[in-house]
Coordinates of C-alpha atoms in Angstrom, one line a residue:
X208 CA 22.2 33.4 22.1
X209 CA 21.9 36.5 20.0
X210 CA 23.7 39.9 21.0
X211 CA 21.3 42.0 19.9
X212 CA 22.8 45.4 19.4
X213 CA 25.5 43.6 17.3
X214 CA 22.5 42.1 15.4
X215 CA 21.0 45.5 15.0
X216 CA 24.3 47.2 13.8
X217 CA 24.6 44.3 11.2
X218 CA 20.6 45.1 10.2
X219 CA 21.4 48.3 9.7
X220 CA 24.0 48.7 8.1
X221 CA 23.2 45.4 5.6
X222 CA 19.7 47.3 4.3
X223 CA 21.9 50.9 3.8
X224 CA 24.5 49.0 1.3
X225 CA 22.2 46.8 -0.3
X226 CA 19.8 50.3 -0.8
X227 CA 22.8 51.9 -2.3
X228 CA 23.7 49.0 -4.6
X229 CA 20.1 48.6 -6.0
X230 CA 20.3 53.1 -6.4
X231 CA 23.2 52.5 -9.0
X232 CA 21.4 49.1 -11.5
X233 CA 17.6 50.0 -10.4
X234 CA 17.1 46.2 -9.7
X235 CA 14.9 45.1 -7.3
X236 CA 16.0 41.8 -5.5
X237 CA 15.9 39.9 -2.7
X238 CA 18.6 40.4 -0.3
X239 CA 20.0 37.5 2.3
X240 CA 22.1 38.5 6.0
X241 CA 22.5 35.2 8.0
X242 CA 24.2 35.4 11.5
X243 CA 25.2 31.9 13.7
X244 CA 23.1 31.1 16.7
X245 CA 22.3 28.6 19.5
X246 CA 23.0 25.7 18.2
X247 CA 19.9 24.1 21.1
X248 CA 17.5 25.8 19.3
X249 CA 15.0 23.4 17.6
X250 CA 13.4 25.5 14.4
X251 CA 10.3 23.3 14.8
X252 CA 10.5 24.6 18.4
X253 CA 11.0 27.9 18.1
X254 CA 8.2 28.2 15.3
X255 CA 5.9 27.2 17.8
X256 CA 6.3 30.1 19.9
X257 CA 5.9 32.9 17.6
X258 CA 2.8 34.8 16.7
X259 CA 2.9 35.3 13.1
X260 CA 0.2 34.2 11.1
X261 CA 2.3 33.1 8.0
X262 CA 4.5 30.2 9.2
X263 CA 6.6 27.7 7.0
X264 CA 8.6 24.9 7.7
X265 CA 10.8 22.1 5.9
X266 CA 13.0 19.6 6.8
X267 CA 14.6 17.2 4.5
X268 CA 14.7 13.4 4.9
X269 CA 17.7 12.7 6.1
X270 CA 18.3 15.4 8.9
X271 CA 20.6 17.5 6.8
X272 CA 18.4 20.5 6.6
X273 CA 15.8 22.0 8.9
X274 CA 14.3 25.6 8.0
X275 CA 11.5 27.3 9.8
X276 CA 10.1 30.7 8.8
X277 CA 7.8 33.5 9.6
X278 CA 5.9 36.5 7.7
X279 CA 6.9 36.3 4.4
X280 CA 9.6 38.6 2.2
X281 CA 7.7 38.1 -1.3
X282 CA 4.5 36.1 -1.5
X283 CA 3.4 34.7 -5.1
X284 CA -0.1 33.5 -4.6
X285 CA -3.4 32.7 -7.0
X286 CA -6.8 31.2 -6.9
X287 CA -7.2 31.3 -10.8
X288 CA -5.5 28.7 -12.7
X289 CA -1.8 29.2 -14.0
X290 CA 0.6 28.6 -16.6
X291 CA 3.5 26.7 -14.8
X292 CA 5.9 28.8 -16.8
X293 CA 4.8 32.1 -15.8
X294 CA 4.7 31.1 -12.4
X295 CA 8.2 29.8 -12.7
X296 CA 9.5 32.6 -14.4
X297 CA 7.9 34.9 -11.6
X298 CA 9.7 32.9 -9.1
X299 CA 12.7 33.9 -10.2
X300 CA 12.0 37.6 -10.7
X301 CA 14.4 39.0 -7.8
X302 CA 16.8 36.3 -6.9
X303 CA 20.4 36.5 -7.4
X304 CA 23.5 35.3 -7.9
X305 CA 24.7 36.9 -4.9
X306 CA 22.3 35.2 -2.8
X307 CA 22.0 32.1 -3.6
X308 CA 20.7 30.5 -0.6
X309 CA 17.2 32.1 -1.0
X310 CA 14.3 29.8 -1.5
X311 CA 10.8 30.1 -2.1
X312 CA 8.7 27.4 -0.3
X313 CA 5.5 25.9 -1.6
X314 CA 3.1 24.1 -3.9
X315 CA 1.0 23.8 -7.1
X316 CA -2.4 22.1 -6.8
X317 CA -2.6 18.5 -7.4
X318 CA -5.0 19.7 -10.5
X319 CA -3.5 23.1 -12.0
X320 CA -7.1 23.3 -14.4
X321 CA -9.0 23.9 -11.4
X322 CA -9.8 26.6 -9.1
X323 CA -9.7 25.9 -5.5
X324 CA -12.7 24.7 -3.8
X325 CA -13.3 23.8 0.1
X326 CA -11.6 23.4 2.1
X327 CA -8.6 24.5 0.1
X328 CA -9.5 28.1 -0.9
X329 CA -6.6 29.7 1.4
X330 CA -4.1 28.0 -0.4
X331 CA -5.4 29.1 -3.8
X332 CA -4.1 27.6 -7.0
X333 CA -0.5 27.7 -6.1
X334 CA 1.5 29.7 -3.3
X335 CA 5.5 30.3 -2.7
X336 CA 6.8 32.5 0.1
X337 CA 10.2 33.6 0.7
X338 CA 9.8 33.7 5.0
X339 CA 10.9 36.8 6.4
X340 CA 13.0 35.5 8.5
X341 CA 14.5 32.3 9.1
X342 CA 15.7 30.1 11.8
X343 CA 17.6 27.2 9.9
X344 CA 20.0 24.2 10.7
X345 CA 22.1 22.5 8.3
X346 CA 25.7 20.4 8.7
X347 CA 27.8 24.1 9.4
X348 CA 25.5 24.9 12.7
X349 CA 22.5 26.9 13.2
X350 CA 21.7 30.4 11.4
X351 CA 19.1 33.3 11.7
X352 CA 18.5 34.4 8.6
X353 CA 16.4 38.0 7.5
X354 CA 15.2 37.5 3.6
X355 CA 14.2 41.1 2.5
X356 CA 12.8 42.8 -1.1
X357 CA 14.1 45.2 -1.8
X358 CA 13.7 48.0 -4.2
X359 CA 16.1 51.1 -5.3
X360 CA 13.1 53.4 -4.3
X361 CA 12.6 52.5 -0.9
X362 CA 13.2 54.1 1.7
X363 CA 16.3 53.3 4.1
X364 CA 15.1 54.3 7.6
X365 CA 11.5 53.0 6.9
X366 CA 12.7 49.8 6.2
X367 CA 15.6 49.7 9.0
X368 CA 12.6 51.0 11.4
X369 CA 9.9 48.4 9.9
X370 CA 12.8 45.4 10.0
X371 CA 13.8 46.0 13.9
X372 CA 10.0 45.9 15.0
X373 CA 9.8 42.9 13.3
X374 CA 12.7 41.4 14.8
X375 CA 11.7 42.5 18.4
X376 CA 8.6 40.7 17.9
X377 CA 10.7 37.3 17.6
X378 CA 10.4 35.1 20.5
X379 CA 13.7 33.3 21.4
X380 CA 12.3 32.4 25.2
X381 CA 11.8 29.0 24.4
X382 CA 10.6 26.9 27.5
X383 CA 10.5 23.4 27.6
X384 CA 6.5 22.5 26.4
X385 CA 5.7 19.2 26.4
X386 CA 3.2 18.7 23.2
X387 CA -0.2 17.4 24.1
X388 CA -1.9 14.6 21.9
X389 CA -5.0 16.0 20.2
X390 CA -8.5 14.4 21.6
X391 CA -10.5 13.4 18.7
X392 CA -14.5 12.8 18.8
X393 CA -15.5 12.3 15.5
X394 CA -14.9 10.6 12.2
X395 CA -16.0 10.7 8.6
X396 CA -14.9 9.2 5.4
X397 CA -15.6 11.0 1.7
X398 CA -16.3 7.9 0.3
X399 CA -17.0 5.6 3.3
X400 CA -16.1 2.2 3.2
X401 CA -19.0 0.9 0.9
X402 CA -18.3 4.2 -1.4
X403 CA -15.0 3.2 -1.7
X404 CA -15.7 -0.5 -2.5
X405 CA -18.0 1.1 -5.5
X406 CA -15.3 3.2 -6.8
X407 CA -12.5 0.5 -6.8
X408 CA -14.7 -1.8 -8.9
X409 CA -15.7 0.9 -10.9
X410 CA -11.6 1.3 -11.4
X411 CA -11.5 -2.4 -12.2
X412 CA -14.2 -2.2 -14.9
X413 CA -12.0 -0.4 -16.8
X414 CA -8.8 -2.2 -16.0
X415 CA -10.6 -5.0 -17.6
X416 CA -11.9 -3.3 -20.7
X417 CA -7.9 -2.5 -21.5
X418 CA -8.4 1.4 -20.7
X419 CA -6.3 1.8 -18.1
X420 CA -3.3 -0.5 -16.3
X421 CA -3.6 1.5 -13.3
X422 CA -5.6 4.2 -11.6
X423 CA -5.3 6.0 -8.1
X424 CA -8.2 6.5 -5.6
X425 CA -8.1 8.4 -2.4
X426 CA -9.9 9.0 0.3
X427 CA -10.2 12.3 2.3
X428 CA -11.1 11.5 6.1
X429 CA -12.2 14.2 8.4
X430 CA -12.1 14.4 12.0
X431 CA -12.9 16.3 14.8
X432 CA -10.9 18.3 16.8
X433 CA -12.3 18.6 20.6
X434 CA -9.9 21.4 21.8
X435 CA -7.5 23.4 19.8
X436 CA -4.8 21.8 18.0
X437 CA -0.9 23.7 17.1
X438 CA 0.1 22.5 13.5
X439 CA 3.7 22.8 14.4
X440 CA 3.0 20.6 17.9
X441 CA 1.3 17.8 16.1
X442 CA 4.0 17.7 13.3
X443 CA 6.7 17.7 16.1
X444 CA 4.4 14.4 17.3
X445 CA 4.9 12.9 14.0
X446 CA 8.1 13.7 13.5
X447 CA 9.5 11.7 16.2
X448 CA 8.0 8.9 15.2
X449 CA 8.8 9.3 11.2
X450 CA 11.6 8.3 9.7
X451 CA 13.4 8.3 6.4
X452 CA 10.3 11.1 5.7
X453 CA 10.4 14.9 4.3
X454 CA 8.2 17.2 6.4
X455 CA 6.8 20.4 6.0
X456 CA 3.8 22.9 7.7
X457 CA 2.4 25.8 5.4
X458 CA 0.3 28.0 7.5
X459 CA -1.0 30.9 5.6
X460 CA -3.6 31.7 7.8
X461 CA -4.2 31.9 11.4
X462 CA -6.8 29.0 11.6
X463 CA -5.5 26.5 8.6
X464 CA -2.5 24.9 8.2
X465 CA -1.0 21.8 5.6
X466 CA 1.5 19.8 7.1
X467 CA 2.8 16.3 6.1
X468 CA 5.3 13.5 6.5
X469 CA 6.0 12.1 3.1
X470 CA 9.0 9.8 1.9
X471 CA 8.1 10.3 -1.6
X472 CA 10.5 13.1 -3.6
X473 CA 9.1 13.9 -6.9
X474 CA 12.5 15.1 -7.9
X475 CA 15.5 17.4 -7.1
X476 CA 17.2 19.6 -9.5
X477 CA 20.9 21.3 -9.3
X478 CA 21.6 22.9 -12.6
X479 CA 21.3 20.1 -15.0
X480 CA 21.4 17.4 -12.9
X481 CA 18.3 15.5 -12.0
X482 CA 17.4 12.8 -9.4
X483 CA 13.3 11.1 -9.1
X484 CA 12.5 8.2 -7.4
X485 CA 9.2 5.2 -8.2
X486 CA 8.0 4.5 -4.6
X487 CA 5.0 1.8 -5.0
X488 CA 3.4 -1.3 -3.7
X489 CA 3.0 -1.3 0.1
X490 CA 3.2 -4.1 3.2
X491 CA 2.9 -3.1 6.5
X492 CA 5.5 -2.8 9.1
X493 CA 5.8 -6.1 11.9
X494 CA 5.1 -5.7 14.9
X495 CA 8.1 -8.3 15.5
X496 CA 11.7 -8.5 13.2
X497 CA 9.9 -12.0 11.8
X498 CA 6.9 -10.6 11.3
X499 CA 8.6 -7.8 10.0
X500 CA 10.8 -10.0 7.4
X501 CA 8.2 -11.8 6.2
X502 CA 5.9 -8.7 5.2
X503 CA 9.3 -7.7 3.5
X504 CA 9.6 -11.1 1.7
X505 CA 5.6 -11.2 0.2
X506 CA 6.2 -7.4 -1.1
X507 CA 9.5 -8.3 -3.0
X508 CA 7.8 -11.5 -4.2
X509 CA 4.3 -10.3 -4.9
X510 CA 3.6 -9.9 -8.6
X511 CA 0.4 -7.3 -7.8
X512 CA 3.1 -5.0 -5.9
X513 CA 5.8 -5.2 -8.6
X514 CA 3.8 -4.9 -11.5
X515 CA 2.3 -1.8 -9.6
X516 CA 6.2 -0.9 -9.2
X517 CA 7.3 -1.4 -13.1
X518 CA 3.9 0.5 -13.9
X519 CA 5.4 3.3 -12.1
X520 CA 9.0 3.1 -13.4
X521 CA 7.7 2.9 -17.1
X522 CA 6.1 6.4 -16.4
X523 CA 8.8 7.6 -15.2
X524 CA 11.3 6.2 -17.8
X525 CA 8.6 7.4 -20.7
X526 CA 8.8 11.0 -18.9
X527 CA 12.8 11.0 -18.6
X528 CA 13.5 10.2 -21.7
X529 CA 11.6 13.2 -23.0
X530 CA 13.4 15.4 -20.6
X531 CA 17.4 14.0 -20.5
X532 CA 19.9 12.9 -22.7
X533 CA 21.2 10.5 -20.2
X534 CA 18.7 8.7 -18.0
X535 CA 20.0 5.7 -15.5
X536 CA 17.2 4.0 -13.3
X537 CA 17.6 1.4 -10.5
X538 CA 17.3 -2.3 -12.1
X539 CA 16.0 -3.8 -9.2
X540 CA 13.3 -2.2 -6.3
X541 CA 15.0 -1.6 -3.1
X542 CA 13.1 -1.6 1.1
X543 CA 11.7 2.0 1.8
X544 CA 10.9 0.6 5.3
X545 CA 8.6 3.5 7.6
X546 CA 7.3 3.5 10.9
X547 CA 3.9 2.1 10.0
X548 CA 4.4 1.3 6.1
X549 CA 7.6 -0.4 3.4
X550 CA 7.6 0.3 0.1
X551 CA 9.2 -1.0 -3.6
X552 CA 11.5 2.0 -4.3
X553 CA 13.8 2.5 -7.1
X554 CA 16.2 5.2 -7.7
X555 CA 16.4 7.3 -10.9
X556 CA 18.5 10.0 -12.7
X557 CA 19.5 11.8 -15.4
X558 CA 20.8 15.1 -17.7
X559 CA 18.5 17.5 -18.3
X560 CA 18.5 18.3 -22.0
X561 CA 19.7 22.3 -22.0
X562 CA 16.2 24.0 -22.7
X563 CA 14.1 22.2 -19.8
X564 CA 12.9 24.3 -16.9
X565 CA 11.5 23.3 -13.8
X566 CA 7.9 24.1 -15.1
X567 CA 8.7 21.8 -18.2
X568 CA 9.5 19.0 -15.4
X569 CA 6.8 19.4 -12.9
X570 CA 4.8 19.7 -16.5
X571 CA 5.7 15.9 -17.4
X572 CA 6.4 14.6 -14.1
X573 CA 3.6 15.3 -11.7
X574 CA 0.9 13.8 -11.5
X575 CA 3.1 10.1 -11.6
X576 CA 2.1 6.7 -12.1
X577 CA 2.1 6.6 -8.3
X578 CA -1.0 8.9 -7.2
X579 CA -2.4 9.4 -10.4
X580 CA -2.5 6.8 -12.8
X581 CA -1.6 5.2 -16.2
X582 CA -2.2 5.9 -18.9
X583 CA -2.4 9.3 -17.1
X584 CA -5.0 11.2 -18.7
X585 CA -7.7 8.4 -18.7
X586 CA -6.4 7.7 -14.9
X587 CA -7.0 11.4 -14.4
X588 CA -10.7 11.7 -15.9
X589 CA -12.0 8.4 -13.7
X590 CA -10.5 10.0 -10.9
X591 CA -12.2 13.4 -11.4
X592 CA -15.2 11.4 -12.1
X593 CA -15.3 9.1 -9.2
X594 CA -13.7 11.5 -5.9
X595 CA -16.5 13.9 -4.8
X596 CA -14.3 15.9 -2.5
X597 CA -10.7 18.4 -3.9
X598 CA -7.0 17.0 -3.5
X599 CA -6.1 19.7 -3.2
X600 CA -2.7 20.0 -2.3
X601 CA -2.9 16.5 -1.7
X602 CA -0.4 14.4 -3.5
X603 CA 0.4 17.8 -5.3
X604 CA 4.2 18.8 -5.8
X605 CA 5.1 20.7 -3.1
X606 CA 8.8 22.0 -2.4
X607 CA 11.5 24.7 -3.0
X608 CA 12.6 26.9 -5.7
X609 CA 16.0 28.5 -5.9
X610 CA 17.8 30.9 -8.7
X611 CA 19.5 27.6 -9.9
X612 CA 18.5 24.7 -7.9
X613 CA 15.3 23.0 -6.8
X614 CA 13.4 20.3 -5.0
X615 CA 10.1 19.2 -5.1
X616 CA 7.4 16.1 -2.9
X617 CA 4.7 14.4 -3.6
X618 CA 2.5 15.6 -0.6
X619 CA 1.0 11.9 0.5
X620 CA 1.2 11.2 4.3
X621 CA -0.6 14.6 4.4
X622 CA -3.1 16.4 6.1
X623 CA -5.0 19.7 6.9
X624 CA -6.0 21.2 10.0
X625 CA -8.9 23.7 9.8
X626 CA -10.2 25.2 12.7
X627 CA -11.9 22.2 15.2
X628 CA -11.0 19.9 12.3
X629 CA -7.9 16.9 10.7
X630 CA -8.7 16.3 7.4
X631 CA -6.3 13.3 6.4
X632 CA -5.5 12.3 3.0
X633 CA -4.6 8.8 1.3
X634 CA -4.7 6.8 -1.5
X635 CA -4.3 3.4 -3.1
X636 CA -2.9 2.0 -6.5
X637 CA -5.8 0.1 -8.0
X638 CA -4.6 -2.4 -10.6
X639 CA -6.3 -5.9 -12.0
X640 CA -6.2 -8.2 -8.9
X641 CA -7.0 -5.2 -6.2
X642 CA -9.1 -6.3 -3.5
X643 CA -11.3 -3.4 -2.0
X644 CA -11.5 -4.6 1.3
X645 CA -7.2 -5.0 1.2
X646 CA -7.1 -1.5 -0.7
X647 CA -9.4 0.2 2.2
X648 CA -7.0 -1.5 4.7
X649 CA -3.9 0.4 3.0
X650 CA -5.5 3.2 3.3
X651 CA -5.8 2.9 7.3
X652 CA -2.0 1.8 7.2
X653 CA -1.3 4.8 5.4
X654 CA -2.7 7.5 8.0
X655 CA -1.4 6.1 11.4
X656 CA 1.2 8.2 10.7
X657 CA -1.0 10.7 12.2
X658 CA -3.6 8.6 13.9
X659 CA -1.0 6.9 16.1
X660 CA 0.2 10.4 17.4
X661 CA -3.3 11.5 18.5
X662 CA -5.6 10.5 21.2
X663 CA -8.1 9.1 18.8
X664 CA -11.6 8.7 20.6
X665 CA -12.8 8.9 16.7
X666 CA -16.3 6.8 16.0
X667 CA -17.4 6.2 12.0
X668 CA -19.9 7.8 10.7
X669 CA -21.1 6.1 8.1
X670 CA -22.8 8.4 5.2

């Protein structure tokens, strides 16, 4: 798997050049060494079996990319609120040309004016970690990577001695563990079902009086845990029966974890490029290929689901425009089809005019038509007026951020584990002909993604 003397020689001698390169600029940086490995190792796997308390993982969509991560090289992390361009602009602080392949992982708050509140206060305002080290998969084969800060100052034999004690700590005795389903006893909804019916015609009053076109709700739905429950096994659940889905685990503390399975990509960045998507207006999946069809046929034809759509792709065209010089979006809404979900999708792109940063386009982008609202501000106030629990990181843009490259989600399909407790997440586009009961029943579509993985023995309590 990994000759390990060879592996220290490389250690070694990678920190004592990189020392002396940083003794001649007096540039701190991060520094990258990568060596091949088993190519049977499963980073969701292996993360499983390590004892770090930070642990971080991300895999992309379309099984191109799979990165797990412990301890953490550089951690940028706040509870106060933030200017997304200072936050940006620390981001990029010590990465380099040379290594290009570093990435910090993580998330902004769904609302960047507040400060974070139960049961989110771990997670702070915003957090991005470069993992310490890396077990990652892409198309060439199967790396171990070490991510290190370094500084011209520091010392070479502490941090040689420091790195290999880390490195020994590593677990690559990975048995064959066959991942339990969760017992659930309990259930409760913030709001419950006849909260929720309140707050959707409270949404519609407004609809109606012209103020809004569309708002989001969402519901936060909390569970009970009866024994113990590994993040990384319940994604690994999911996971298998997700597709066409970006997921990701952020564990920054020993007892709490975020984890999700989203389709939804808020956008990816290389240079100037730029690629979004509008994924909105939702049928079920069949339970037979007629069935299936036919969901398929009343979500292409419904007018409530393709006005909900265009509502979404008018956002997004309104917030292109502002950012590109070029913008090309998708005429007609293609089939996102899930496991337990479809979805209108379109696809969109564009140029970035030259003085847009990334904090200029999560700025304009996020929150979109598509979990917040439009108009967005007025979608926004209702929302903070009507939910009495915190997003969160829920629906929040949650991702990567290289020296000249990134990717961000929008963190639906989402939940957090908390001790003895699954708090799930989802929400519902409310426009002029929603339905609460139908809107309440989206919302149950949306979270078997995790229910169906779980022995759920849940019971509603009604509050």
């Amino acid at each position: 798997m990994i000759n390990t003397m060879c592996l220290h020689r490389k250690i070694i001698d990678f920190i004592v050049d990189e020392l002396k390169t940083l003794a001649e600029n007096s540039q701190s940086k991060i520094v990258r060494l990568e060596v091949s490995i088993d190519h049977d190792i499963e980073p969701l796997h292996w993360l499983s079996q390590q004892k770090s308390i930070i642990k971080t993982y991300w895999s992309d969509r379309h099984d191109r990319f799979e990165m797990a991560g412990i301890g953490s090289a550089d951690l940028v992390f706040s509870r106060e609120k933030a200017s997304s361009h200072v936050l940006f602009k620390r981001l990029r602080k010590f990465l380099s040309c040379k290594y290009s392949c570093v990435r910090y992982y993580g998330g902004i708050c769904f609302s960047q004016n507040q400060i974070a509140s139960y049961p989110w206060q771990d997670f702070g305002n915003h957090f991005f970690l470069v993992p310490k080290f890396e077990v990652f998969k892409d198309q060439a084969g199967t790396y171990l990577a070490l991510n290190l800060l370094l500084h011209h100052s520091d010392n070479a034999n502490k941090k040689i001695q420091q790195t290999l004690q880390e490195l020994a700590a590593i677990n690559f005795n990975l048995p064959h563990q066959q991942c339990e389903k969760p017992q659930l006893s309990k259930r409760v909804d913030f709001p419950n079902q006849l909260q929720w019916y309140n707050n959707v015609n409270k949404g519609l009053t407004y609809l109606d009086q012209g103020i809004l076109e569309k708002v989001v709700l969402a519901r936060q739905t909390e569970f009970t845990i009866v024994d113990s429950c590994q993040p990384e096994h319940l994604l690994s659940l999911i996971q298998k029966e997700q597709n066409c889905s970006f997921q990701f685990c952020f564990q920054l503390d020993r007892d709490k974890a975020f984890i999700g399975s989203t389709p939804e990509r808020l956008y990816w960045r290389q240079s100037s490029q730029i690629q979004t998507e509008a994924i909105a207006g939702t049928r079920p999946r069949g339970a037979s290929y007629q069935e299936d069809n036919n969901f398929a046929k009343e979500l292409l034809s419904s007018p409530k689901e393709i006005r909900e759509h265009k509502l979404v792709l008018k956002g997004l065209q309104e917030t292109l425009s502002t950012l590109c010089h070029q913008v090309n979006i998708a005429e007609d809404p293609n089939l996102l089809r899930l496991n337990q979900v479809q979805h209108l999708y379109s696809h969109c792109s564009g140029i970035l005019n030259p003085e847009i940063s990334d904090a200029d386009i999560i700025n304009q982008l996020h929150p979109t038509p598509a979990v917040g609202g439009y108009p967005r501000q007025k979608a926004l106030e209702l929302i903070a007026s009507l939910e009495t629990f915190s997003r969160g990181f829920y629906a929040s843009p949650i991702g990567w951020v290289a020296l000249d490259s990134a990717e961000f989600l929008v963190s639906i399909r989402s939940g957090l584990i908390q001790r003895n407790k699954l708090i799930l997440f989802a929400g519902a586009g409310i426009i002029s002909d929603s339905q609460p009961e139908a809107e309440w029943e989206e919302l149950e579509n949306k979270i078997r993604n995790f229910l169906q993985v779980v022995s759920c023995q849940a019971s509603v309590d009604i509050i």
